[in-house]
Coordinates of C-alpha atoms in Angstrom, one line a residue:
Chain A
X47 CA -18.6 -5.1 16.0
X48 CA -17.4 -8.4 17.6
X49 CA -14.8 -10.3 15.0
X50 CA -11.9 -8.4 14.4
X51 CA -9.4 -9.8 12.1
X52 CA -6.0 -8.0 11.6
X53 CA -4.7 -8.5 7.7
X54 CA -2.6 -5.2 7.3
X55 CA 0.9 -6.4 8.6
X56 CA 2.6 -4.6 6.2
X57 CA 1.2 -1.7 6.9
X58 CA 2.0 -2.3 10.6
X59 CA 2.1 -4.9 13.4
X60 CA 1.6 -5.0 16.9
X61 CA 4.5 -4.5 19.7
X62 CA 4.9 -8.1 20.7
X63 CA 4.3 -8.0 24.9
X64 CA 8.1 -8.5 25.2
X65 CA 9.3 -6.0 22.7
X66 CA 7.0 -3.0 25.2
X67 CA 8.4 -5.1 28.3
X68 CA 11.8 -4.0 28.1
X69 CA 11.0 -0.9 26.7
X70 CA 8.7 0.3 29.2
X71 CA 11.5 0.9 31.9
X72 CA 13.2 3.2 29.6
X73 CA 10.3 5.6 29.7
X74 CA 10.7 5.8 33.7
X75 CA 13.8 4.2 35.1
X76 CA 16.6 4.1 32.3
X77 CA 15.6 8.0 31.1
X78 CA 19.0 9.5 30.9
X79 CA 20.5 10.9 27.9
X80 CA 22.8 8.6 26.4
X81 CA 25.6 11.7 25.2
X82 CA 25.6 12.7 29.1
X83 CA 28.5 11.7 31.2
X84 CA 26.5 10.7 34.6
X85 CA 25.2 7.6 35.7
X86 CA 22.0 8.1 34.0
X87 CA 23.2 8.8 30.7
X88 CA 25.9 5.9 30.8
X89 CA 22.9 3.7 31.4
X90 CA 20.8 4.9 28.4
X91 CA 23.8 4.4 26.8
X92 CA 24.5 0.9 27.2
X93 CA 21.2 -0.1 26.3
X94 CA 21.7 1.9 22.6
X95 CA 24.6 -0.3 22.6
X96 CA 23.1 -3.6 22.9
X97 CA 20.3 -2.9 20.6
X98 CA 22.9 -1.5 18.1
X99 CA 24.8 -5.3 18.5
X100 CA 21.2 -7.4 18.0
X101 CA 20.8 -5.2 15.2
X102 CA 24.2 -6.3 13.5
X103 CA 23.8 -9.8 14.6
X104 CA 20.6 -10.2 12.7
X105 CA 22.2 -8.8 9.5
X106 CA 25.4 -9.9 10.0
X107 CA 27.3 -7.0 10.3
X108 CA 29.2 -5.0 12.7
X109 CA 27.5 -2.9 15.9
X110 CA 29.7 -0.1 14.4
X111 CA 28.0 -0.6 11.3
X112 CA 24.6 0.1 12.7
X113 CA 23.2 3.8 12.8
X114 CA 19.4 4.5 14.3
X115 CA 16.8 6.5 12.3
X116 CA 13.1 7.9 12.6
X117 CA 12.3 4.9 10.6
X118 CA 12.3 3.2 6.8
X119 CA 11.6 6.9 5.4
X120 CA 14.8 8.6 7.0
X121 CA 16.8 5.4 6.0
X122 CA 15.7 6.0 2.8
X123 CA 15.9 9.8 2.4
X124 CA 19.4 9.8 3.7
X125 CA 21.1 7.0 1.3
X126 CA 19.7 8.5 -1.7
X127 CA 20.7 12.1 -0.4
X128 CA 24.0 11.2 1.3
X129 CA 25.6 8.9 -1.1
X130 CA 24.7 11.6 -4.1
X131 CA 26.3 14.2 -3.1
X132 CA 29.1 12.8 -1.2
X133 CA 30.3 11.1 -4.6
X134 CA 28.9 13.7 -7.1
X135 CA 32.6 13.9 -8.3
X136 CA 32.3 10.5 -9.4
X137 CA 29.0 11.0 -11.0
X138 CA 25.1 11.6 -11.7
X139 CA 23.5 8.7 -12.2
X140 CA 21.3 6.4 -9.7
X141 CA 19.6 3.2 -10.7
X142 CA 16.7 2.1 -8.6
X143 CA 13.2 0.5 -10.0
X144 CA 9.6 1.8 -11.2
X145 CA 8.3 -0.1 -7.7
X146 CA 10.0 1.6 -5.0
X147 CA 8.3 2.6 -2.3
X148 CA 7.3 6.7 -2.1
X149 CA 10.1 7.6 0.5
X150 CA 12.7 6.4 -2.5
X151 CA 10.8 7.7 -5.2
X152 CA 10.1 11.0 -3.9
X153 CA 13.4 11.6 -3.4
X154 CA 15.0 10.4 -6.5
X155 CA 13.0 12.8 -8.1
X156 CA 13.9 16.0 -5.9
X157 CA 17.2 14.5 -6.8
X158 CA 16.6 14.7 -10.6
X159 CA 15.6 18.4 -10.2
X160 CA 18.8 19.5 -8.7
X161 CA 21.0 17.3 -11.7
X162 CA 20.9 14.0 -10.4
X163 CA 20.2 11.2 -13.4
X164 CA 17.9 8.6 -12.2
X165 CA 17.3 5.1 -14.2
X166 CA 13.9 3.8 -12.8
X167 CA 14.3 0.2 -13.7
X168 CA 10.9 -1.7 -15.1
X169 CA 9.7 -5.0 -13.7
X170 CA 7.5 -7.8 -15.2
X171 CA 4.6 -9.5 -14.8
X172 CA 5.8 -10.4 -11.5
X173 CA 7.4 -7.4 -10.2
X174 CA 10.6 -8.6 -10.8
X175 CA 13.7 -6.5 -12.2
X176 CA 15.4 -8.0 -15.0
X177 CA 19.3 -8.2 -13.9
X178 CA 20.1 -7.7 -18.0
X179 CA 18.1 -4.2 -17.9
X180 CA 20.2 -3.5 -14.4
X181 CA 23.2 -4.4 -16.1
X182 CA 22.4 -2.3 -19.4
X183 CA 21.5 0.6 -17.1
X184 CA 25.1 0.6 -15.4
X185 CA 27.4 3.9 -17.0
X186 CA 30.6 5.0 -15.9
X187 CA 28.6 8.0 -14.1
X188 CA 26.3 5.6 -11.9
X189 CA 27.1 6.2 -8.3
X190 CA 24.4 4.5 -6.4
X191 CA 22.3 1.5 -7.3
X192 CA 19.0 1.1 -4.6
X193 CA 16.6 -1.5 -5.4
X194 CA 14.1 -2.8 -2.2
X195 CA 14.0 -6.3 -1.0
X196 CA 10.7 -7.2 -0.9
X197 CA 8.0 -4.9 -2.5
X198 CA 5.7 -3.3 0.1
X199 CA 2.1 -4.1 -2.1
X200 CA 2.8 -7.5 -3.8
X201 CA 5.9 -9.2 -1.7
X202 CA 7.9 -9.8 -4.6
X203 CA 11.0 -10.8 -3.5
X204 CA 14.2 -8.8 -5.6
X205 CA 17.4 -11.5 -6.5
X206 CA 19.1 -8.9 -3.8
X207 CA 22.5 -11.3 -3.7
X208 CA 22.8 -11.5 -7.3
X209 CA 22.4 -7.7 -7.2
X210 CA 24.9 -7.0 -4.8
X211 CA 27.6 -9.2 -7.0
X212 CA 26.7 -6.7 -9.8
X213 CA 27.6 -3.5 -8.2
X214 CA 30.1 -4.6 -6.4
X215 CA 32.0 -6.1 -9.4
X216 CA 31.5 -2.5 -11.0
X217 CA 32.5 -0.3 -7.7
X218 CA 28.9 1.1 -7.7
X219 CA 27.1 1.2 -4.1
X220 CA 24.4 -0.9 -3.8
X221 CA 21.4 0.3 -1.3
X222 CA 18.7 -2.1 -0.1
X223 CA 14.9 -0.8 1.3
X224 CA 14.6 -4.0 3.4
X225 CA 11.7 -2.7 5.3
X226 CA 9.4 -5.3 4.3
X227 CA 11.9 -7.9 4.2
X228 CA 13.0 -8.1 7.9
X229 CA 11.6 -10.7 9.9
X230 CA 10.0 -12.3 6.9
X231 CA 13.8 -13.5 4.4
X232 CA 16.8 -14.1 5.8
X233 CA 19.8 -11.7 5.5
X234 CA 23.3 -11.0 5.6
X235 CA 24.7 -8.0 4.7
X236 CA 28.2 -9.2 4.4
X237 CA 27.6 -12.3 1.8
X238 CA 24.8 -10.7 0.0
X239 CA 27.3 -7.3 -0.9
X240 CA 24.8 -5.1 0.2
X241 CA 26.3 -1.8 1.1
X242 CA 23.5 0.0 3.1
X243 CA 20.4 -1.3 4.4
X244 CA 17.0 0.7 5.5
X245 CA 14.7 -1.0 7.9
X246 CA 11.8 -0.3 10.1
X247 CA 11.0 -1.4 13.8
X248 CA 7.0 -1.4 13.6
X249 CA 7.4 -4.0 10.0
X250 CA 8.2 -6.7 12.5
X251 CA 6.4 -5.9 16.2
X252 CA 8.5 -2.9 17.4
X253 CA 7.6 0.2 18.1
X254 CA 6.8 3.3 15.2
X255 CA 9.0 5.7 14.9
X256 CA 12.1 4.0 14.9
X257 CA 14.3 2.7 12.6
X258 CA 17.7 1.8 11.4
X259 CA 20.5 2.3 8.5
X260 CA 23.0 -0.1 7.7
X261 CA 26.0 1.5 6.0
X262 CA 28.9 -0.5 5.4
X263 CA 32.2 0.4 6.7
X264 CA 34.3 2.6 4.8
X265 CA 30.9 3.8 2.5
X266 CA 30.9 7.4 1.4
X267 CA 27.9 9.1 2.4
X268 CA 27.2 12.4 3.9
X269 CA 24.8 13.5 6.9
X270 CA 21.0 13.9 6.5
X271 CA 20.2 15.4 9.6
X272 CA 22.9 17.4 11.2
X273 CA 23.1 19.2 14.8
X274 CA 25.0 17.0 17.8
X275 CA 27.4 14.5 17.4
X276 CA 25.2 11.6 18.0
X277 CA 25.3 8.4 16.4
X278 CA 29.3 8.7 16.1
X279 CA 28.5 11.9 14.5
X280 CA 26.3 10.7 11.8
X281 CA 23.0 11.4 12.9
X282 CA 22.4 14.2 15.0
X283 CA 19.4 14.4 17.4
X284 CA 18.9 12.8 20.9
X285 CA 18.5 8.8 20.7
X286 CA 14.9 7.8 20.7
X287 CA 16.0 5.5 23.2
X288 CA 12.9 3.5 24.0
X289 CA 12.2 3.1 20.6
X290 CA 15.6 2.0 20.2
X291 CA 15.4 -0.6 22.7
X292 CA 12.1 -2.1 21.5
X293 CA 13.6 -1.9 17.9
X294 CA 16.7 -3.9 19.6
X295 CA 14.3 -6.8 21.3
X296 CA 12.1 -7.2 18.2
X297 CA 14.8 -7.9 15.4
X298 CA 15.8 -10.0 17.9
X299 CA 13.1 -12.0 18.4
X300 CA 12.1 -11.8 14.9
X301 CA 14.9 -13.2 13.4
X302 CA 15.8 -15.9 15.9
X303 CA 12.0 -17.1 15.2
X304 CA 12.4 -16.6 11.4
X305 CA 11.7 -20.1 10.2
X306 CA 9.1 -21.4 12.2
X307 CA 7.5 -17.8 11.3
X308 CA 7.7 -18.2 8.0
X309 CA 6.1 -22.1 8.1
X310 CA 3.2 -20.3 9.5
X311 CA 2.3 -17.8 7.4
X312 CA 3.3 -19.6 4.0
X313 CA 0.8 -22.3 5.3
X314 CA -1.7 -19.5 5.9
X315 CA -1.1 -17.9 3.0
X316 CA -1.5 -21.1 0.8
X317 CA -4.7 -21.5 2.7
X318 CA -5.7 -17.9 1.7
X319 CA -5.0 -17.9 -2.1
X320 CA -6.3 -21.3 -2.8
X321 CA -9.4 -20.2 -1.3
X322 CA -10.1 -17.0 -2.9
X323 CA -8.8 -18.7 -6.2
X324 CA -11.3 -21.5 -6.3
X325 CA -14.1 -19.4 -4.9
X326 CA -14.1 -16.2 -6.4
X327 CA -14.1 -15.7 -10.6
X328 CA -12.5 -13.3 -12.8
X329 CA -10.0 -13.1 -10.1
X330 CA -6.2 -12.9 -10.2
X331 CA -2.9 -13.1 -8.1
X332 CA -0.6 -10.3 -8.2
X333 CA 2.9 -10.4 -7.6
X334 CA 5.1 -13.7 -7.7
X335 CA 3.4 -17.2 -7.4
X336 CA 6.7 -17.8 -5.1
X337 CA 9.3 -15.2 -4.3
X338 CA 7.3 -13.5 -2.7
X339 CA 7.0 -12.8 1.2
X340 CA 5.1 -15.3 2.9
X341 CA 2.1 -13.3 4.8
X342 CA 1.7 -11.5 1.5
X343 CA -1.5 -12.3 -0.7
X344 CA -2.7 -9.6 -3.4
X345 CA -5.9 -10.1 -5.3
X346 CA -7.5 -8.0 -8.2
X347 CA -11.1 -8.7 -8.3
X348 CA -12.0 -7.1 -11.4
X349 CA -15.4 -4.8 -12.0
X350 CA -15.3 -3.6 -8.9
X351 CA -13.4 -1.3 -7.0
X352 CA -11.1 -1.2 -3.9
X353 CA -12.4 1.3 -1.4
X354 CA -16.0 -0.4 -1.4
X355 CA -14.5 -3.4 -0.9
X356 CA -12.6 -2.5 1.9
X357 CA -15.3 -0.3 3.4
X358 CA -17.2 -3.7 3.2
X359 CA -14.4 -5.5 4.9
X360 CA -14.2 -3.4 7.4
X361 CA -17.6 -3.4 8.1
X362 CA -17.0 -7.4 8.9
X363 CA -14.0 -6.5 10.9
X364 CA -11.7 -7.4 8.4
X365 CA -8.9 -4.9 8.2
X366 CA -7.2 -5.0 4.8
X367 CA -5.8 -2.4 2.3
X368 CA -6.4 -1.5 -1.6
X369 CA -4.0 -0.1 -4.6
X370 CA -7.0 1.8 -6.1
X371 CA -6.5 5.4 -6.6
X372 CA -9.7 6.1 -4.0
X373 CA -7.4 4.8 -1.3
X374 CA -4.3 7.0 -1.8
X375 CA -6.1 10.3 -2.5
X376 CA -5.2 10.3 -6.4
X377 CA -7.0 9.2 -9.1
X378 CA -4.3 6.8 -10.5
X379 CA -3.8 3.4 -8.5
X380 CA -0.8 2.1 -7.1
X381 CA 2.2 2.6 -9.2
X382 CA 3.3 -1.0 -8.3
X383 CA 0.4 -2.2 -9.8
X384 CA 0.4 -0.5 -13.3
X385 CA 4.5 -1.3 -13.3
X386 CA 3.1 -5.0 -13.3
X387 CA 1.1 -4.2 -16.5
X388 CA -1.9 -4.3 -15.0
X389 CA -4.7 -1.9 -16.6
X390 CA -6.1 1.1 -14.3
X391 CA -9.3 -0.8 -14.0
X392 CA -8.2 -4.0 -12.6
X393 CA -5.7 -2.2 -10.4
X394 CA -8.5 -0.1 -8.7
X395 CA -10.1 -3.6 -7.8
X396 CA -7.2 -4.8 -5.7
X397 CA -7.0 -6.0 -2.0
X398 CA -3.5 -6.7 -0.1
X399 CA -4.4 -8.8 2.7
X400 CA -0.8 -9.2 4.7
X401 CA -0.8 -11.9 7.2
X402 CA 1.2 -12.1 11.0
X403 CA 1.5 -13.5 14.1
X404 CA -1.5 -13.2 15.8
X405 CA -3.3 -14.6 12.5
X406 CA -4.9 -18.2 12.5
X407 CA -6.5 -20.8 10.5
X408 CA -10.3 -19.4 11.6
X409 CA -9.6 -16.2 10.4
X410 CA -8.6 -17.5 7.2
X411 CA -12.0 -19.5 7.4
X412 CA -13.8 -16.6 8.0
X413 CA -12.6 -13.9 5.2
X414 CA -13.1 -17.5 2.8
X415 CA -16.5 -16.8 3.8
X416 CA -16.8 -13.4 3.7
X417 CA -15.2 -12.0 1.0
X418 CA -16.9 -14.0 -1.7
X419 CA -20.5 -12.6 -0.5
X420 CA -18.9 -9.0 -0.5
X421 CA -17.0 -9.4 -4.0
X422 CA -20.6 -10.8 -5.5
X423 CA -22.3 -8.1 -3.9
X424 CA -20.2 -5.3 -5.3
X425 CA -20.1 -6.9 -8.9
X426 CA -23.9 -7.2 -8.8
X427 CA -23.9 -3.3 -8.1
X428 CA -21.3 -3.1 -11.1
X429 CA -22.1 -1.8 -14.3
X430 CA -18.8 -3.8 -16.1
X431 CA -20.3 -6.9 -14.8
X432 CA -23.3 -7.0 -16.5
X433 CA -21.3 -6.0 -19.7
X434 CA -19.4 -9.3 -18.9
X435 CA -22.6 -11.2 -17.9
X436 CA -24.6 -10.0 -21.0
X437 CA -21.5 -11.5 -22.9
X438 CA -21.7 -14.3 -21.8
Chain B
X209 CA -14.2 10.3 6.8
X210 CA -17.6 9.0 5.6
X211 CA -20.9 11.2 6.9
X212 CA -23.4 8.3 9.1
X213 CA -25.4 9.2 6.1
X214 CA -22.8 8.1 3.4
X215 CA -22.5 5.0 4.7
X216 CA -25.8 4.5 5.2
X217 CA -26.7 4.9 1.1
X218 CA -23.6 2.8 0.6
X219 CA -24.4 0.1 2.6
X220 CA -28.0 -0.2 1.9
X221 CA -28.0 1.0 -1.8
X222 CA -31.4 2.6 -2.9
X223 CA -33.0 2.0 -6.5
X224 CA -29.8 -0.5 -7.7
X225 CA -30.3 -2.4 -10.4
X226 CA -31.5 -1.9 -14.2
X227 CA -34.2 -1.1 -16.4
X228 CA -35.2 -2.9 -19.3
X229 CA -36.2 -0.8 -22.0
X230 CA -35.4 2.4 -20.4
X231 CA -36.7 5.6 -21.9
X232 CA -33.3 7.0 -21.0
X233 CA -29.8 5.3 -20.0
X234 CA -26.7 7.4 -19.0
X235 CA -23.5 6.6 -18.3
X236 CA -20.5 9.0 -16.9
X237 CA -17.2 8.4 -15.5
X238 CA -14.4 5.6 -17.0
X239 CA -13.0 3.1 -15.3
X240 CA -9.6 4.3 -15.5
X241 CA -10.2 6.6 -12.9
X242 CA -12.1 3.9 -11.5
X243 CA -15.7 5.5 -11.3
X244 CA -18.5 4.9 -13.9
X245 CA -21.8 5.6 -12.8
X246 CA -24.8 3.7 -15.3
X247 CA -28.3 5.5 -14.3
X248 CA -31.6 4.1 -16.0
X249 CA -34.7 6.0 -16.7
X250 CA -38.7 5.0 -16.7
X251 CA -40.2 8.6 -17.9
X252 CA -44.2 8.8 -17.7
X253 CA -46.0 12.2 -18.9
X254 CA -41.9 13.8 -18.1
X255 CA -42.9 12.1 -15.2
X256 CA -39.5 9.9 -13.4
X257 CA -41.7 7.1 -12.8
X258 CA -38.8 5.1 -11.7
X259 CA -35.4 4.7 -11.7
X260 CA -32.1 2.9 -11.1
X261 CA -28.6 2.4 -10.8
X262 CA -24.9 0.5 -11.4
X263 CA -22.0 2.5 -10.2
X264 CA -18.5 1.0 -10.4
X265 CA -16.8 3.2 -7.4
X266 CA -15.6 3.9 -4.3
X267 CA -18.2 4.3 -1.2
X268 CA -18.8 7.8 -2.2
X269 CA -19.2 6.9 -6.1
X270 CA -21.9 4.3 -5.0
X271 CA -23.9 6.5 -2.1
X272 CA -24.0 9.7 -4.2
X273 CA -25.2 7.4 -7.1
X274 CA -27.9 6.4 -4.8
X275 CA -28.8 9.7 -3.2
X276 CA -29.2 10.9 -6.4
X277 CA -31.9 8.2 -7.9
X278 CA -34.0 9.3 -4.8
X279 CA -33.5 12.7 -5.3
X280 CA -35.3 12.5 -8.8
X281 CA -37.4 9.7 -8.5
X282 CA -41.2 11.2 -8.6
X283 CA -40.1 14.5 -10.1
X284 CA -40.6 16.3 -13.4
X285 CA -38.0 15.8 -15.9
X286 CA -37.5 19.6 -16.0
X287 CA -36.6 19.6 -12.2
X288 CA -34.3 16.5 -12.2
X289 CA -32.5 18.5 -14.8
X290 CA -32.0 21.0 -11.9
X291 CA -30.3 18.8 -9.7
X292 CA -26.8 20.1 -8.8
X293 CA -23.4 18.1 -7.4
X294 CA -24.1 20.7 -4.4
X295 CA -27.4 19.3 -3.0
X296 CA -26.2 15.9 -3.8
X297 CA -23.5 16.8 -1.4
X298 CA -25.0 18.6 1.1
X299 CA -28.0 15.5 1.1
X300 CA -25.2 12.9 2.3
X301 CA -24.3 15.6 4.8
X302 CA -20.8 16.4 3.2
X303 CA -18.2 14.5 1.4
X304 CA -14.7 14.6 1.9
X305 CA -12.9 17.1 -0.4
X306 CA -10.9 13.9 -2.5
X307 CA -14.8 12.8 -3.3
X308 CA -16.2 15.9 -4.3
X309 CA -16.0 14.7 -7.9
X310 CA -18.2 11.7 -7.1
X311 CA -21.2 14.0 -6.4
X312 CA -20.2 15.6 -10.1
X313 CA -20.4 12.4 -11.6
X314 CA -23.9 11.9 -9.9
X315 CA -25.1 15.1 -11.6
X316 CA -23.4 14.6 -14.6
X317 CA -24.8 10.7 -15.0
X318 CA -28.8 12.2 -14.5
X319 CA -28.3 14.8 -16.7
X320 CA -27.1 12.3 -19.7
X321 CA -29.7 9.9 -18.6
X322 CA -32.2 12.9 -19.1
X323 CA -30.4 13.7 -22.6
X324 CA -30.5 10.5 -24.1
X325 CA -34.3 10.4 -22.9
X326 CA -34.8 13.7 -25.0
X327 CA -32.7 12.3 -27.8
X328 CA -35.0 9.0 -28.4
X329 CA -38.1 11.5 -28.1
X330 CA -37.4 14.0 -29.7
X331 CA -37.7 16.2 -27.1
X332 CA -34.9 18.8 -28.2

């Protein structure tokens, strides 16, 4: 295989070469444990510390408001968990939406089974929440409200600040999976009334394994994971410092580089869609024509079906992913992509291709030339084309 | 997770295409669940004298489909009917456990091929 084209960005990125360049030092110089009182663990510590600050500065909030994580999924599982029971005296109920990703959805309903109430807001064509339903969902018992950013599959983008305004005019916490959205959409915390925040490192050229939670001063929420009192006793467990550094560096970089970033990829992206539009029939756009994150493009290519076509990809060294069921070991596709209304068929047949940095206007060229070949191959093979064709 | 073999039937797909005026046509699967599986008969004497396929699927939907049109091809109608999910299987050298049901589809698409032959000549 020669051409290898990287289209999975929200799956993961690459560490950008300056993000592993201050990190690497942790592994061998900087290796003390930040609770310890020597040297070695005041230096560790002082490094927590100033990725803790970029942190805050690229969501506007405050270092103290900053507490690290295993990544998205802890963020996640500890909101829904920790604001639940800390306020179960106030009440039951949690509002989130039908296209959260699995780390929210899973736990709202392990939630449900032990009493929790849980309002899974629908979206439309778009993916987009309807701030009336949000509104109409609100009781007196609703204790948490956690809707994500920017959706994971089709990069719609949520009206987050209008939101936030919402809850916080009712008292009600308002929880944001932001995972896909930093690095891409500019935030701030404070002006936006978001309350906590889950991100990710790896989403935006850090490291895996790393992650933060925003929580707003004053927020009551109770521990996930308890043993030592790390993280101002919040979050027990020894600081994945390296990680923590590299998570530091690329929020930095990632937001200080947001615009010119986003002028890239939307002109990428344009490229991308117009292409596959006027080339390929029978061929649709999922997600929002334009709140939607800018490497983001997902197509449904209908009678055919998503593993073959990303087998096929592959094969042509594209790297891309699929909502068909084949691809996440079920036999229903992406719940995102029947919230949107689409029918099981034409979900099966979609392809996320998610655009980044190291992406350029060749590569675009090249899966332009590519994947209308593979589409007509696969639909050739197809025994709902030929229905189509005989129709026709 | 695909067998060399796997994606060898996927990527060069034997016996695709259609029939006209089949003396059998079945189709299994729905696309729901996003495999359908179309296979087309040309019987001779109970002879398979040829045969082809459409399969809307994953890689495994389309290489067991395509294992299993050279698995008949050339034999009696009575020992097509004696094609199992298992030798389809075991022909692609193994399938992951999610694609199992692939391989039934296979099966389950020659055998109503093999009915509807019957059906239209009275053979039952």
């Amino acid at each position: 295989m020669n051409k290898r084209i990287y289209l999975d960005h929200s799956a993961t990125t690459r560490v950008k070469p300056e993000v592993l360049e201050e990190m690497l030092p942790v592994f061998t110089d900087y290796y003390g444990n930040p609770s310890s009182i020597h040297s070695f663990g005041r230096e560790a510590k002082k490094l927590v510390d100033q990725a803790r600050t970029r942190v805050a500065k690229a969501l506007g909030a405050l270092p103290e408001e900053i507490f690290f994580t295993a990544g998205g999924s802890e963020s996640d599982n500890w909101v829904l968990r920790g604001v639940s029971y800390a306020n179960k005296n106030r009440g039951n109920h949690i509002i989130t939406t039908a296209i959260e990703h699995h780390a929210v959805l899973h736990t709202c309903e392990q939630l449900e089974k032990e009493g929790f109430e849980v309002t899974y807001l629908p979206v439309d064509n778009y993916g987009m929440i309807c701030l009336e339903d949000l509104k109409a969902a609100i009781t007196d018992k609703t204790i948490l409200i956690s809707i994500m950013y920017a959706n994971n599959e089709i990069g719609t983008i949520q009206p987050i600040e209008e939101i936030g305004k919402i809850a916080r005019e009712r008292n009600i916490y308002f929880h944001t999976d932001a995972v896909q959205a930093v690095g891409n959409v500019k935030i701030d915390v404070k002006a936006q009334n978001i309350d906590m925040l889950s991100l990710s490192a790896h989403k935006f050229y850090g490291p895996k394994g790393v992650g933060a939670l925003y929580i707003r001063k004053g927020t009551r929420i109770v521990n996930l994971i308890t043993g030592g009192g790390q993280e101002r006793g919040k979050r027990a467990g020894t600081e994945n410092v390296p990680g923590i550094v590299g998570l530091g560096k690329a929020i930095e970089l990632a937001t200080e580089d947001i615009d010119s970033y986003n002028e890239k990829l939307l002109k990428l992206r344009t490229k991308l869609i117009n292409g596959v539009m006027e080339r390929i029939p029978y061929t649709r756009l999922n997600g929002h024509p334009e709140k939607r994150l800018p490497g983001n493009a997902n197509f449904s290519f209908e009678f055919i079906e998503g593993e073959s076509l990303l087998l096929n990809l592959d094969m042509k060294g594209i790297a891309a992913s699929s909502g068909s069921a084949c691809t996440s070991g079920s036999l229903d596709p992406s719940h995102v992509l029947l919230a949107i209304g689409l029918p099981h068929e034409i979900a099966h047949g979609s392809l996320r291709l998610t655009l980044g940095d190291e992406n350029t206007e060749e590569d675009i060229d090249y899966v332009l030339e590519v994947l209308p070949e593979i589409v007509q191959r696969l639909r050739d093979m197809s025994p709902l084309y030929e229905k189509v064709k005989g129709g026709k | 997770m695909y067998s060399e073999k796997v994606m060898d039937h996927f990527t060069s797909p034997r016996n695709v295409g259609e029939i006209e005026n089949a003396d059998g046509i079945g189709e299994v699967g729905n696309a729901k669940c996003g495999d359908i599986m179309k296979i087309y008969l040309k019987i001779e004497d109970d002879i398979i004298k040829d045969v082809k396929f459409k399969t809307f699927g994953c890689g495994a939907a389309v290489a067991t489909s395509s294992i299993a049109t050279e698995m008949i091809k050339g034999k009696t109608v009575e020992e097509a009917l004696k094609l199992t999910n298992k030798a389809v299987v075991e022909a692609l050298d193994g399938l992951p456990p999610q694609k199992i049901h692939c391989s039934v589809l296979a099966e389950e698409a020659v055998k109503a091929a093999i009915e509807d032959y019957k059906k239209k000549h009275n053979k039952q």
